[in-house]
């Protein structure tokens, strides 16, 4: 099984990247690739840019990584209640590739974390509503509130036992899906 883990952040110390990276370790026998939005940095979407130069190669690369994966783990950072600008730019450009649904119906575990009590629930809800319109096949969702209290920075693991068990249960359910296991 090929896992593409996506941090919807361009922070060099992204907590969503830490969470999604930890989540990859809970899968067995998986080939894992971890990316963040720095890997697809490109000019901000502008209609005229698209008309003049087409969709940038970085968005095409992002799409092709999705196409090559069997499972997507996506953890989004929340900025002012919704997507980070860095993620939204990649999403917007990718949505402009002709005859393409961004997520290409790939099974997805959608996640978010934040330092606050809601754990990025705002961005998670926005994505949960929107992604299915772009080929998003969301199998499950997970949020980790109070990241700094619930994630051990030294061991790079969730330290809150209840939340860790919740995530492990979701991972086990996803791992058992026949469509993924076949790969
Ligand atoms: C411009 C900006 C807006 C933010 N807005 C929110 C917010 O609406 N809700 C929230 O829980 N955290 C908010 N935060 C805090 C982020 O959750 C925090 O910076 C977190 O580290 C972002 O995830 P990342 O490290 O994976 O990029 C905001 C941070 C910034 C810089």
Tab-separated table of C-alpha atoms and ligand atoms in Angstrom:
chain	number	residue	atom	x	y	z
A	1	UNK	CA	0.000	0.000	0.000
A	2	UNK	CA	1.310	3.418	-0.934
A	3	UNK	CA	0.500	6.212	1.502
A	4	UNK	CA	0.785	9.861	0.594
A	5	UNK	CA	0.822	11.964	3.771
A	6	UNK	CA	0.047	15.621	3.122
A	7	UNK	CA	0.546	18.448	5.606
A	8	UNK	CA	-1.587	21.378	4.518
A	9	UNK	CA	0.944	23.823	5.887
A	10	UNK	CA	4.153	25.546	4.809
A	11	UNK	CA	5.494	26.006	8.328
A	12	UNK	CA	8.951	24.526	8.882
A	13	UNK	CA	7.747	23.408	12.320
A	14	UNK	CA	4.241	22.408	11.240
A	15	UNK	CA	2.291	20.630	13.949
A	16	UNK	CA	0.079	19.108	11.259
A	17	UNK	CA	3.158	17.645	9.618
A	18	UNK	CA	4.174	16.171	12.981
A	19	UNK	CA	0.701	14.663	13.423
A	20	UNK	CA	0.467	13.254	9.923
A	21	UNK	CA	4.010	11.860	10.150
A	22	UNK	CA	3.149	10.107	13.421
A	23	UNK	CA	-0.008	8.706	11.811
A	24	UNK	CA	2.024	7.109	9.019
A	25	UNK	CA	3.951	5.096	11.635
A	26	UNK	CA	0.715	3.387	12.734
A	27	UNK	CA	0.346	1.654	9.383
A	28	UNK	CA	2.238	-1.573	8.744
A	29	UNK	CA	3.707	-2.620	5.414
A	30	UNK	CA	3.186	0.744	3.824
A	31	UNK	CA	5.340	2.686	1.431
A	32	UNK	CA	5.151	6.237	2.754
A	33	UNK	CA	5.772	9.629	1.198
A	34	UNK	CA	5.342	12.771	3.288
A	35	UNK	CA	4.897	16.171	1.667
A	36	UNK	CA	4.028	19.674	2.779
A	37	UNK	CA	3.098	22.812	0.942
A	38	UNK	CA	6.726	23.945	0.608
A	39	UNK	CA	7.127	21.131	-1.905
A	40	UNK	CA	4.607	22.804	-4.201
A	41	UNK	CA	5.328	26.489	-3.740
A	42	UNK	CA	4.166	28.482	-6.765
A	43	UNK	CA	2.730	31.897	-7.587
A	44	UNK	CA	-0.667	32.721	-6.101
A	45	UNK	CA	-3.461	31.675	-8.417
A	46	UNK	CA	-4.406	34.412	-10.871
A	47	UNK	CA	-6.676	34.003	-13.861
A	48	UNK	CA	-4.271	35.780	-16.213
A	49	UNK	CA	-1.360	33.624	-15.067
A	50	UNK	CA	-3.354	30.556	-15.955
A	51	UNK	CA	-4.309	31.948	-19.371
A	52	UNK	CA	-0.728	32.971	-20.152
A	53	UNK	CA	1.256	30.048	-18.737
A	54	UNK	CA	-1.210	27.304	-17.811
A	55	UNK	CA	-1.173	25.346	-14.584
A	56	UNK	CA	2.295	25.334	-12.943
A	57	UNK	CA	4.306	22.111	-12.881
A	58	UNK	CA	4.120	22.036	-9.064
A	59	UNK	CA	0.333	21.508	-9.193
A	60	UNK	CA	0.754	18.804	-11.814
A	61	UNK	CA	3.347	17.130	-9.557
A	62	UNK	CA	0.928	17.327	-6.607
A	63	UNK	CA	-1.801	15.689	-8.703
A	64	UNK	CA	0.491	12.947	-9.894
A	65	UNK	CA	1.548	12.107	-6.315
A	66	UNK	CA	-2.150	11.743	-5.445
A	67	UNK	CA	-2.674	9.502	-8.462
A	68	UNK	CA	0.210	7.251	-7.408
A	69	UNK	CA	-1.122	6.755	-3.871
A	70	UNK	CA	-3.551	4.154	-2.512
A	71	UNK	CA	-4.347	6.150	0.611
A	72	UNK	CA	-4.148	9.836	1.472
A	73	UNK	CA	-3.518	11.131	4.989
A	74	UNK	CA	-4.270	14.840	4.928
A	75	UNK	CA	-3.719	17.070	7.960
A	76	UNK	CA	-4.703	20.696	7.515
A	77	UNK	CA	-3.547	23.710	9.496
A	78	UNK	CA	-6.239	26.188	10.434
A	79	UNK	CA	-5.775	29.856	9.676
A	80	UNK	CA	-8.641	32.106	10.656
A	81	UNK	CA	-11.079	29.263	10.677
A	82	UNK	CA	-10.145	27.757	7.337
A	83	UNK	CA	-7.328	26.533	5.027
A	84	UNK	CA	-3.859	28.063	5.189
A	85	UNK	CA	-3.136	30.229	2.151
A	86	UNK	CA	-0.345	27.844	1.163
A	87	UNK	CA	-2.714	24.875	1.009
A	88	UNK	CA	-5.522	26.793	-0.681
A	89	UNK	CA	-3.173	27.906	-3.442
A	90	UNK	CA	-2.104	24.339	-4.206
A	91	UNK	CA	-5.723	23.205	-4.040
A	92	UNK	CA	-6.914	25.996	-6.347
A	93	UNK	CA	-4.234	25.406	-8.970
A	94	UNK	CA	-4.766	21.642	-8.882
A	95	UNK	CA	-8.497	22.155	-9.368
A	96	UNK	CA	-7.675	23.927	-12.640
A	97	UNK	CA	-6.072	20.879	-14.255
A	98	UNK	CA	-8.461	19.971	-17.019
A	99	UNK	CA	-10.746	16.973	-16.573
A	100	UNK	CA	-9.454	16.299	-13.102
A	101	UNK	CA	-11.050	15.894	-9.697
A	102	UNK	CA	-8.345	17.042	-7.275
A	103	UNK	CA	-8.425	14.002	-4.967
A	104	UNK	CA	-9.247	11.473	-7.690
A	105	UNK	CA	-11.503	9.424	-5.351
A	106	UNK	CA	-8.501	8.196	-3.365
A	107	UNK	CA	-9.476	7.016	0.147
A	108	UNK	CA	-8.587	9.748	2.624
A	109	UNK	CA	-8.164	10.131	6.359
A	110	UNK	CA	-8.789	13.834	6.905
A	111	UNK	CA	-7.174	15.358	9.977
A	112	UNK	CA	-6.405	18.641	11.673
A	113	UNK	CA	-4.645	19.841	14.773
A	114	UNK	CA	-4.178	23.211	16.421
A	115	UNK	CA	-2.930	24.529	19.755
A	116	UNK	CA	-6.482	25.472	20.784
A	117	UNK	CA	-9.525	23.625	22.104
A	118	UNK	CA	-11.155	23.016	18.728
A	119	UNK	CA	-8.122	21.319	17.222
A	120	UNK	CA	-8.693	22.801	13.786
A	121	UNK	CA	-12.329	21.775	13.624
A	122	UNK	CA	-13.140	24.825	11.473
A	123	UNK	CA	-10.844	23.826	8.630
A	124	UNK	CA	-11.766	20.178	9.042
A	125	UNK	CA	-15.466	20.965	8.610
A	126	UNK	CA	-14.768	23.188	5.613
A	127	UNK	CA	-12.765	20.432	3.942
A	128	UNK	CA	-15.252	17.725	4.858
A	129	UNK	CA	-17.976	19.673	3.099
A	130	UNK	CA	-15.924	20.755	0.080
A	131	UNK	CA	-13.551	17.897	-0.774
A	132	UNK	CA	-16.277	15.471	-1.928
A	133	UNK	CA	-17.061	17.959	-4.687
A	134	UNK	CA	-13.463	17.482	-5.863
A	135	UNK	CA	-13.250	13.702	-5.845
A	136	UNK	CA	-12.619	13.525	-2.111
A	137	UNK	CA	-13.352	10.080	-0.698
A	138	UNK	CA	-13.202	10.790	3.033
A	139	UNK	CA	-13.192	7.524	4.965
A	140	UNK	CA	-12.781	9.093	8.384
A	141	UNK	CA	-11.753	12.274	10.199
A	142	UNK	CA	-9.637	13.028	13.259
A	143	UNK	CA	-8.817	16.168	15.210
A	144	UNK	CA	-6.213	16.646	17.921
A	145	UNK	CA	-7.002	19.635	20.155
A	146	UNK	CA	-4.442	21.307	22.433
A	147	UNK	CA	-1.548	19.977	20.360
A	148	UNK	CA	1.102	21.207	22.772
A	149	UNK	CA	-0.441	19.275	25.663
A	150	UNK	CA	-1.470	16.184	23.722
A	151	UNK	CA	1.584	15.548	21.549
A	152	UNK	CA	5.026	14.714	22.924
A	153	UNK	CA	7.562	16.687	20.922
A	154	UNK	CA	10.453	14.482	22.021
A	155	UNK	CA	8.973	11.132	21.088
A	156	UNK	CA	6.869	12.636	18.256
A	157	UNK	CA	3.829	10.673	19.438
A	158	UNK	CA	0.361	11.533	20.744
A	159	UNK	CA	0.671	11.586	24.538
A	160	UNK	CA	-3.068	11.715	25.304
A	161	UNK	CA	-4.014	8.034	25.610
A	162	UNK	CA	-7.663	8.561	24.702
A	163	UNK	CA	-6.864	10.475	21.537
A	164	UNK	CA	-4.107	8.052	20.611
A	165	UNK	CA	-6.496	5.093	20.951
A	166	UNK	CA	-9.078	6.925	18.865
A	167	UNK	CA	-6.557	7.450	16.078
A	168	UNK	CA	-5.261	3.868	16.255
A	169	UNK	CA	-8.829	2.545	15.966
A	170	UNK	CA	-9.398	4.630	12.866
A	171	UNK	CA	-6.114	3.478	11.357
A	172	UNK	CA	-7.019	-0.149	12.048
A	173	UNK	CA	-10.416	0.266	10.395
A	174	UNK	CA	-8.850	1.882	7.340
A	175	UNK	CA	-6.133	-0.772	7.129
A	176	UNK	CA	-8.835	-3.447	7.076
A	177	UNK	CA	-10.605	-1.963	4.063
A	178	UNK	CA	-10.425	-4.434	1.230
A	179	UNK	CA	-9.983	-1.778	-1.416
A	180	UNK	CA	-6.768	-0.639	0.274
A	181	UNK	CA	-5.546	-4.061	1.371
A	182	UNK	CA	-5.638	-5.342	-2.192
A	183	UNK	CA	-2.884	-2.920	-3.131
B	1	LIG	C1	-2.815	33.743	10.519
B	1	LIG	C2	-3.124	32.677	11.534
B	1	LIG	C3	-4.427	32.384	11.830
B	1	LIG	C4	-4.724	31.368	12.740
B	1	LIG	N1	-6.020	31.062	12.983
B	1	LIG	C5	-6.321	30.019	13.766
B	1	LIG	C6	-7.664	29.593	13.906
B	1	LIG	O1	-8.583	30.139	13.328
B	1	LIG	N2	-7.930	28.536	14.710
B	1	LIG	C7	-6.923	27.863	15.374
B	1	LIG	O2	-7.207	26.898	16.073
B	1	LIG	N3	-5.635	28.244	15.248
B	1	LIG	C8	-5.316	29.295	14.464
B	1	LIG	N4	-4.007	29.664	14.301
B	1	LIG	C9	-2.972	28.915	15.018
B	1	LIG	C10	-2.541	27.723	14.180
B	1	LIG	O3	-3.413	26.650	14.424
B	1	LIG	C11	-1.117	27.342	14.537
B	1	LIG	O4	-0.258	28.354	14.046
B	1	LIG	C12	-0.710	25.989	14.016
B	1	LIG	O5	0.651	25.776	14.358
B	1	LIG	C13	-0.917	25.878	12.506
B	1	LIG	O6	-0.621	24.573	12.055
B	1	LIG	P1	0.781	24.232	11.358
B	1	LIG	O7	1.843	24.395	12.413
B	1	LIG	O8	0.619	22.819	10.943
B	1	LIG	O9	0.945	25.177	10.223
B	1	LIG	C14	-3.683	30.678	13.408
B	1	LIG	C15	-2.351	30.998	13.097
B	1	LIG	C16	-2.074	31.980	12.184
B	1	LIG	C17	-0.634	32.292	11.861
